[in-house]
Short mmCIF file of N, CA, C and O in Angstrom, two decimals:
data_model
loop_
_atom_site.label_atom_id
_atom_site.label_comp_id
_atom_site.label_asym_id
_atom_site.label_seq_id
_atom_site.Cartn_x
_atom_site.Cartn_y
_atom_site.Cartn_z
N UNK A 214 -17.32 -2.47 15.99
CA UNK A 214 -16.93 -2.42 14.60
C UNK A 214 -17.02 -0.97 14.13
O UNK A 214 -18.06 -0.33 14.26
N UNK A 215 -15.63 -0.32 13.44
CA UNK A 215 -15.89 1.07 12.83
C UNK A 215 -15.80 0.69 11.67
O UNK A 215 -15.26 -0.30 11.16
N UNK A 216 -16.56 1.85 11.12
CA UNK A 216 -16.56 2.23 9.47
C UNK A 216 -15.53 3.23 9.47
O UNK A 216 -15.32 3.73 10.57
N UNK A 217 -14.80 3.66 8.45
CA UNK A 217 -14.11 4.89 8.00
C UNK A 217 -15.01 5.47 7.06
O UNK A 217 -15.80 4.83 6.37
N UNK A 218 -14.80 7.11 7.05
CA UNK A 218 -15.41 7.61 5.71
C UNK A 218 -14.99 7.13 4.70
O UNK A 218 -13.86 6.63 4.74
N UNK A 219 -15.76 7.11 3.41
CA UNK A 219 -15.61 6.75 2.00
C UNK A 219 -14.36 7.91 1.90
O UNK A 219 -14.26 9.09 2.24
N UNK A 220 -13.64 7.13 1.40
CA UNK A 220 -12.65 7.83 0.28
C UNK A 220 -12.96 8.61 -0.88
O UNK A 220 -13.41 7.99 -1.83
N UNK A 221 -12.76 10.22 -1.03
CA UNK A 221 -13.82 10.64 -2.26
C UNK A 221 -12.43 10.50 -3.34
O UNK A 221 -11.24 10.62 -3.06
N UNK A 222 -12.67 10.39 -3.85
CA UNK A 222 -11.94 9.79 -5.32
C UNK A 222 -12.27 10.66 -6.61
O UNK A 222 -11.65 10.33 -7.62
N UNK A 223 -13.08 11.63 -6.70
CA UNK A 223 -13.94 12.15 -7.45
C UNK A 223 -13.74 11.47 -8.92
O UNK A 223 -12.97 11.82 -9.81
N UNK A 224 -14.64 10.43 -8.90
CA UNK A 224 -14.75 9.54 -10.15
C UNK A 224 -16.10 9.85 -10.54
O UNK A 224 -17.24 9.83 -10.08
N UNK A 225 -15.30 10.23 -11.85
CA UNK A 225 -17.02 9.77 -12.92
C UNK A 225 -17.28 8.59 -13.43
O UNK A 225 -16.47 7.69 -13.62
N UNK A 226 -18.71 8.59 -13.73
CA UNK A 226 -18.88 7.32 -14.41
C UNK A 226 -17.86 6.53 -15.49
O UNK A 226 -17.37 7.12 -16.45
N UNK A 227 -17.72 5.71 -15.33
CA UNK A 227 -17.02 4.94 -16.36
C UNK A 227 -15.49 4.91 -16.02
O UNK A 227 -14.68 4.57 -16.88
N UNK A 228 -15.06 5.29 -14.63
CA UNK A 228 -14.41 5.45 -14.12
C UNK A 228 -13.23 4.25 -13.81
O UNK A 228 -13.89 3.54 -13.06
N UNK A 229 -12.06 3.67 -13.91
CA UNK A 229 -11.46 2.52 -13.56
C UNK A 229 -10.43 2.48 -12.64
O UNK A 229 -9.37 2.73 -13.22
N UNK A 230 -10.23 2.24 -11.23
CA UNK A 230 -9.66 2.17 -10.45
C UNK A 230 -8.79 0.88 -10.22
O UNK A 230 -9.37 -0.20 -10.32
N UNK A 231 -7.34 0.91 -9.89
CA UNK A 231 -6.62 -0.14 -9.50
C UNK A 231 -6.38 0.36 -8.16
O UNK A 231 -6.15 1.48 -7.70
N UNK A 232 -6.49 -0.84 -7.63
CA UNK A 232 -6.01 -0.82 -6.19
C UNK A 232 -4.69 -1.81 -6.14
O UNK A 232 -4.41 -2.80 -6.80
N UNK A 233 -4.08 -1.18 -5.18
CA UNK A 233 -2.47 -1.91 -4.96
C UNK A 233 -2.49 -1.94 -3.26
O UNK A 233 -2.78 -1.01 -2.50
N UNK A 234 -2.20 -2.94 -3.01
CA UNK A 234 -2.37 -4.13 -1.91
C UNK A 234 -0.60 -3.62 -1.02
O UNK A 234 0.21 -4.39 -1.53
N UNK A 235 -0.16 -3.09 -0.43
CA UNK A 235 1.11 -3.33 0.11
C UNK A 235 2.03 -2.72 -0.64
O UNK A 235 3.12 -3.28 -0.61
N UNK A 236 1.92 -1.40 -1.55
CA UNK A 236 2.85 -0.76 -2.77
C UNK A 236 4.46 -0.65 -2.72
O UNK A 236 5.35 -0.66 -3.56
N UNK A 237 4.38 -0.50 -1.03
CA UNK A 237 5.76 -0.01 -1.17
C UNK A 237 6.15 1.45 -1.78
O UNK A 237 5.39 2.41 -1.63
N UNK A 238 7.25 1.53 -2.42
CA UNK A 238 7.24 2.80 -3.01
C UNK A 238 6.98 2.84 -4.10
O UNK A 238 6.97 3.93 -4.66
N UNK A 239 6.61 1.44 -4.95
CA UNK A 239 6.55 2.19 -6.55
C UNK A 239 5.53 1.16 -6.77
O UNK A 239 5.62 0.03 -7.26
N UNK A 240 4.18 2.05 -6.13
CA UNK A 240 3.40 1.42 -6.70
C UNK A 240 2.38 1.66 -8.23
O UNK A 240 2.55 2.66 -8.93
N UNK A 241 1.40 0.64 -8.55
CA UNK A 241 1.19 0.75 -9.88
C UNK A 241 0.08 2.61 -10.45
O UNK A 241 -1.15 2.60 -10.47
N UNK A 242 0.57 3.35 -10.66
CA UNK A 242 -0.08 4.38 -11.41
C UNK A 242 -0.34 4.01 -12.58
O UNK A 242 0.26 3.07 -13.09
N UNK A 243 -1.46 4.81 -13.34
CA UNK A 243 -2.05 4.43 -14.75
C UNK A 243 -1.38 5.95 -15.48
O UNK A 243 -1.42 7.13 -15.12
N UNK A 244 -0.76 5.24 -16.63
CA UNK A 244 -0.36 6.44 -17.50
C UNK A 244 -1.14 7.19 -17.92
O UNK A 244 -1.95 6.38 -18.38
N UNK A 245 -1.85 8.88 -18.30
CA UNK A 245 -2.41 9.05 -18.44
C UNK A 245 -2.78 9.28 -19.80
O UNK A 245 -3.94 9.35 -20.21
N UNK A 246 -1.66 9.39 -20.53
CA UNK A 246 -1.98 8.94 -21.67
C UNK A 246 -2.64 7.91 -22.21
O UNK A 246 -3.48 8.21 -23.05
N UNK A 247 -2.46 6.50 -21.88
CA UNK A 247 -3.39 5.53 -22.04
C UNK A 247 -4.73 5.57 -21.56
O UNK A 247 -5.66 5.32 -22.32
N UNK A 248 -4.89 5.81 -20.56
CA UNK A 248 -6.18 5.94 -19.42
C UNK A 248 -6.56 7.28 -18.94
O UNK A 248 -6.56 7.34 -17.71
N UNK A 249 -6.88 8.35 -19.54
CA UNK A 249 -6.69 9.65 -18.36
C UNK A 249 -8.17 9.12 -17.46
O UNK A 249 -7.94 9.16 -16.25
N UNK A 250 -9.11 8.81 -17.68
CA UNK A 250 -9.56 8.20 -16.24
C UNK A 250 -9.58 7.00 -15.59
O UNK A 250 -10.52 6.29 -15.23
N UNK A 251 -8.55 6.90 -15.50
CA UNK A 251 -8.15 5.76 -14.46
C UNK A 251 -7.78 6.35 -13.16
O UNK A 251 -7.21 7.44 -13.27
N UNK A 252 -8.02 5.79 -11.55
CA UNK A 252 -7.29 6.40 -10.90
C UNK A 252 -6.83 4.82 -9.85
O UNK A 252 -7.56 3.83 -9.78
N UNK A 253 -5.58 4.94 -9.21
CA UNK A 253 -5.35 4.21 -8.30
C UNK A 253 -4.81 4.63 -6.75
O UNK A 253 -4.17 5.53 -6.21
N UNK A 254 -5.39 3.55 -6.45
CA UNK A 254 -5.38 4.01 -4.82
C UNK A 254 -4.40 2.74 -4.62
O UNK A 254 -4.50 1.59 -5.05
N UNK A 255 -3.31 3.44 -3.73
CA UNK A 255 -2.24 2.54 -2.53
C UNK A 255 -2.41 2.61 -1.45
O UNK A 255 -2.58 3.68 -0.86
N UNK A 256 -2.39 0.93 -0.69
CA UNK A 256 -2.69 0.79 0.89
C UNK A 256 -0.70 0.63 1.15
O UNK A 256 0.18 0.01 0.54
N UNK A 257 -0.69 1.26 1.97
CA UNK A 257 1.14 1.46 2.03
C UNK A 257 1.16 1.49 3.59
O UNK A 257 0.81 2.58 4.06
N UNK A 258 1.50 0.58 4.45
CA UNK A 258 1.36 0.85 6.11
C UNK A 258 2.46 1.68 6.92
O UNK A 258 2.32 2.40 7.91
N UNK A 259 3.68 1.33 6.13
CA UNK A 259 4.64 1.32 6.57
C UNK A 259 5.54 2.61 6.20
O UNK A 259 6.02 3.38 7.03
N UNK A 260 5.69 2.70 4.75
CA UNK A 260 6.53 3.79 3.78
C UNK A 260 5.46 4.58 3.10
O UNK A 260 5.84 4.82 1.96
N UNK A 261 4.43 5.02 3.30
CA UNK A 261 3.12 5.53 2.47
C UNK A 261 3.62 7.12 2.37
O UNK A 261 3.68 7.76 1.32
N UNK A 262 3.96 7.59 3.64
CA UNK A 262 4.81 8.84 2.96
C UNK A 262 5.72 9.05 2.46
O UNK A 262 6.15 10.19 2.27
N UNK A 263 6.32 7.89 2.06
CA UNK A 263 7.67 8.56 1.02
C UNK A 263 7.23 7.87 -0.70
O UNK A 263 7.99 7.71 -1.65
N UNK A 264 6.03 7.64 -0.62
CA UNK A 264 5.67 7.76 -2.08
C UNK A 264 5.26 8.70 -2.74
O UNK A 264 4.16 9.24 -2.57
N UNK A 265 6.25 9.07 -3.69
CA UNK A 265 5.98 10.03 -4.63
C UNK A 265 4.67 10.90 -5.20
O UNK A 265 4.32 10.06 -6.03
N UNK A 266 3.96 11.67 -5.31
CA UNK A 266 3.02 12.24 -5.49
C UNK A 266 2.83 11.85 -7.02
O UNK A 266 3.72 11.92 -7.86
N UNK A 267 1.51 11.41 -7.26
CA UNK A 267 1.01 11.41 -8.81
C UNK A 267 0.00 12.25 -8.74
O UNK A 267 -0.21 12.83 -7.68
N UNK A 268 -0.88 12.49 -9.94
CA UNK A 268 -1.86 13.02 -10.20
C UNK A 268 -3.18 11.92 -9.98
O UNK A 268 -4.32 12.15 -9.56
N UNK A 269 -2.91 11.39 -10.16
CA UNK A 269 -3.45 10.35 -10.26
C UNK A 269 -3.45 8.72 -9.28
O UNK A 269 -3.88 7.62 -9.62
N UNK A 270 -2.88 9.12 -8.17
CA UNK A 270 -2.98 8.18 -6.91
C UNK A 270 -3.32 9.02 -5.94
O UNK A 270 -3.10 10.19 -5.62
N UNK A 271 -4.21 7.68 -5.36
CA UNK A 271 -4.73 7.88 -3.61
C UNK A 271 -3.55 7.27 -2.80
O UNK A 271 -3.26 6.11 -3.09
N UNK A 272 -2.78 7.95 -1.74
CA UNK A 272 -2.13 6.81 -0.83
C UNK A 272 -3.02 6.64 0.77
O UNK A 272 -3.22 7.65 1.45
N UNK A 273 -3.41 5.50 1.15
CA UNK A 273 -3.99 4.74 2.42
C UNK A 273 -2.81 4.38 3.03
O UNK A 273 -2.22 3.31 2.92
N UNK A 274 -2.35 5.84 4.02
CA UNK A 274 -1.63 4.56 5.35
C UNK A 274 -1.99 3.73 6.03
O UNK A 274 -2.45 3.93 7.15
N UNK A 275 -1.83 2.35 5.38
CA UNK A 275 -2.80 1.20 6.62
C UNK A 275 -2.51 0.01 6.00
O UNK A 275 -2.20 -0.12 4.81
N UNK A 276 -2.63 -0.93 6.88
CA UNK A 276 -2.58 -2.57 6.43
C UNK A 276 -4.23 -2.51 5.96
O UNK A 276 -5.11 -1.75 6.36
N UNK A 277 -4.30 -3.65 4.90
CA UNK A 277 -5.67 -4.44 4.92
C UNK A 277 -5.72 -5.51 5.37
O UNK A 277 -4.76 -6.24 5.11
N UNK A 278 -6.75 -6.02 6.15
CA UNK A 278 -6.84 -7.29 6.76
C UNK A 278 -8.39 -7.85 6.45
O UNK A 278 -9.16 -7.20 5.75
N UNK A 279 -8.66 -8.83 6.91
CA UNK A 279 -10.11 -9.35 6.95
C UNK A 279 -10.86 -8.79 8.22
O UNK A 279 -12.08 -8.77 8.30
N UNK A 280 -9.97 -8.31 9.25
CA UNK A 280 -10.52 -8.36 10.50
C UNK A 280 -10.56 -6.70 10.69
O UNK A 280 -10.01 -5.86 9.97
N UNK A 281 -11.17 -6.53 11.57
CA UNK A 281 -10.89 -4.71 12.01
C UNK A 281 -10.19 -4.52 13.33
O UNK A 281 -10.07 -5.44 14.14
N UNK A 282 -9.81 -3.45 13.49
CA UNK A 282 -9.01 -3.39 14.65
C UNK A 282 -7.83 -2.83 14.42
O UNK A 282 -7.69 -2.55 13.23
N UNK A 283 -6.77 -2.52 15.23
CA UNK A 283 -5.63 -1.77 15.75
C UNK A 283 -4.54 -3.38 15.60
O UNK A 283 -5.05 -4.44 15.96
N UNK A 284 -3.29 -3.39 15.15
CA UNK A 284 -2.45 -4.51 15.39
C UNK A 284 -0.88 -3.85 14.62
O UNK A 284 -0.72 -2.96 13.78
N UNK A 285 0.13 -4.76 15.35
CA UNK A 285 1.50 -4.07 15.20
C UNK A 285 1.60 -4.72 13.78
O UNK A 285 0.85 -5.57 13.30
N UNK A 286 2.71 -4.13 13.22
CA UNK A 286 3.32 -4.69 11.69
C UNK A 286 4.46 -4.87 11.89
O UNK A 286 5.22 -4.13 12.52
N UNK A 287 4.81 -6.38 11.09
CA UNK A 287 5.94 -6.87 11.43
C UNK A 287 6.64 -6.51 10.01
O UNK A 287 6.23 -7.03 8.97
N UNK A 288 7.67 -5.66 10.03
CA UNK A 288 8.61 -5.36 9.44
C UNK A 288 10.01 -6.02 9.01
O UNK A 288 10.80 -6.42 9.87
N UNK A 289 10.26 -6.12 7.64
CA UNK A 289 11.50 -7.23 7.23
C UNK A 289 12.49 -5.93 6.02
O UNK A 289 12.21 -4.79 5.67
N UNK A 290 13.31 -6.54 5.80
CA UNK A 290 14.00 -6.44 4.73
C UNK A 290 14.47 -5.43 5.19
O UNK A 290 14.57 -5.38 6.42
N UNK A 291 15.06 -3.95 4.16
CA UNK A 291 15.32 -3.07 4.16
C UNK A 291 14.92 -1.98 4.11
O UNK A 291 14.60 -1.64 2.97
N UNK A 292 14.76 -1.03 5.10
CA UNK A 292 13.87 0.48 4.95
C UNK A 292 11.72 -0.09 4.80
O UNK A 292 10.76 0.44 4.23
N UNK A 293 11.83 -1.03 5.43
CA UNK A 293 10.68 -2.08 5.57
C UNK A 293 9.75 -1.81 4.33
O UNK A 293 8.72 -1.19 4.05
N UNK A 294 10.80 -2.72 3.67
CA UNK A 294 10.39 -2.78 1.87
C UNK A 294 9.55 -3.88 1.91
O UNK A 294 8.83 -4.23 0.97
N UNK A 295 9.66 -4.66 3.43
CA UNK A 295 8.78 -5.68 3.45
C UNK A 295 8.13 -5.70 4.69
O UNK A 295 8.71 -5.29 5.70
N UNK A 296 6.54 -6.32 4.73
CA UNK A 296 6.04 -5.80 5.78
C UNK A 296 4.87 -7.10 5.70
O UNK A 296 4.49 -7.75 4.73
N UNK A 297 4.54 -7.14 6.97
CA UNK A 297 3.47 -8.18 7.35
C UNK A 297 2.19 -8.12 8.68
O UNK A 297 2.49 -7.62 9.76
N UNK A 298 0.98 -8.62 8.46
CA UNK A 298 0.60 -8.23 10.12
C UNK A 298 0.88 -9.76 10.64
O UNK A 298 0.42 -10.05 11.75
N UNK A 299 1.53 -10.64 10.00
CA UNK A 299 1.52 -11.83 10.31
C UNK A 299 2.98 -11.95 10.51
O UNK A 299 3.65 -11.17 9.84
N UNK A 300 3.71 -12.89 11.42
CA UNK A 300 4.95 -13.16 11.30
C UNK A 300 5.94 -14.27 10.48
O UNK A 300 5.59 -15.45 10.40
N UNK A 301 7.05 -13.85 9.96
CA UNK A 301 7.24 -14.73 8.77
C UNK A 301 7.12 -16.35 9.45
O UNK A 301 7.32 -16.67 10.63
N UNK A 302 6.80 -17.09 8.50
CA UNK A 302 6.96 -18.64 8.91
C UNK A 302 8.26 -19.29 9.06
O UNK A 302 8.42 -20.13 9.94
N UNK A 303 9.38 -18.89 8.11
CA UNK A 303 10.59 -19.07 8.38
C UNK A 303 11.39 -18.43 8.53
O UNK A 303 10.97 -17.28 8.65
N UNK A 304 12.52 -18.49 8.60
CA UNK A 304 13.70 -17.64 8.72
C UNK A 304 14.72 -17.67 7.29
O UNK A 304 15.39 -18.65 6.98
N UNK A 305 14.68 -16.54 6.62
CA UNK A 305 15.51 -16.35 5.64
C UNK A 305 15.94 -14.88 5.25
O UNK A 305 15.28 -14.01 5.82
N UNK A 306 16.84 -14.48 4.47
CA UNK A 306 18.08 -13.20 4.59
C UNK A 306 16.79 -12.29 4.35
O UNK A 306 17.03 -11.28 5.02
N UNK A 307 15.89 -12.17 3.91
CA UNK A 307 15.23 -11.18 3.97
C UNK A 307 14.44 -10.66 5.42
O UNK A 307 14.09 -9.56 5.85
N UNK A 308 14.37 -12.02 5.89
CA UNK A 308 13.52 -11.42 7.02
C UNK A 308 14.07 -11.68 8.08
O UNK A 308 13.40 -12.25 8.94
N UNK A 309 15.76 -11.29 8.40
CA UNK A 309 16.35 -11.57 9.58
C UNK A 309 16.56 -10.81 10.41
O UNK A 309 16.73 -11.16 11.58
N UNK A 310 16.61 -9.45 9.96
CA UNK A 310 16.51 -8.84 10.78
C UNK A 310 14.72 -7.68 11.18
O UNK A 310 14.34 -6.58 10.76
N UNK A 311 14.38 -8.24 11.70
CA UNK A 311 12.52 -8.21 11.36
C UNK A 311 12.03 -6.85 12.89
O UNK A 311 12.27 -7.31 14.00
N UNK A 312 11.63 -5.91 12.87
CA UNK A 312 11.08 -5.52 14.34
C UNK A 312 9.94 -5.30 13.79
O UNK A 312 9.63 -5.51 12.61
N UNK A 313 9.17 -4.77 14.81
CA UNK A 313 7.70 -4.25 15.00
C UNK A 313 7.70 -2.80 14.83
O UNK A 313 8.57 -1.98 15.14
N UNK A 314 6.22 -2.57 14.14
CA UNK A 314 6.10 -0.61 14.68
C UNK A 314 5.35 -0.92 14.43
O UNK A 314 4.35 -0.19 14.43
#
């Protein structure tokens, strides 16, 4: 079992973080006008570098899972706008044409 280092985030107290699960490219940032300390972090496995730079986001290239370990991602849709470590259950236009990386 590995640990990764903590992510430094440099948060102060009172600090509010969203986390976004699979972002894709547009994932959720906090305006800073509403929130200037808010910060959010994106887990992005697939497209994590072609998300846009904020001031205010972390991007994580990586799946989250329950388990630890190394495993392929199964890729759907377009420019793998959709992504899975699991394989789809059925077959439909989004996920027909599906590979691995």
């Amino acid at each position: 079992h590995t640990v990764s280092s903590p992510i430094n985030l440099n948060r102060k107290n009172g600090t509010h973080v969203i986390i976004n699960i699979g972002s894709n490219l547009d994932p959720i940032v906090p305006n800073p006008k509403d929130d200037p300390c808010t910060l959010a972090v994106a887990f992005e496995p697939i497209v994590g570098h072609l998300i846009p730079d904020h001031p205010a986001l972390h991007v994580v290239s990586g799946a989250v899972s329950s388990t630890s370990g190394l495993s392929a991602m199964n890729i759907y849709n377009l420019d793998g706008r959709s992504s899975s470590l699991s394989k789809a259950s059925y077959n439909a236009r989004w996920n027909k044409n599906s590979k691995m990386k």
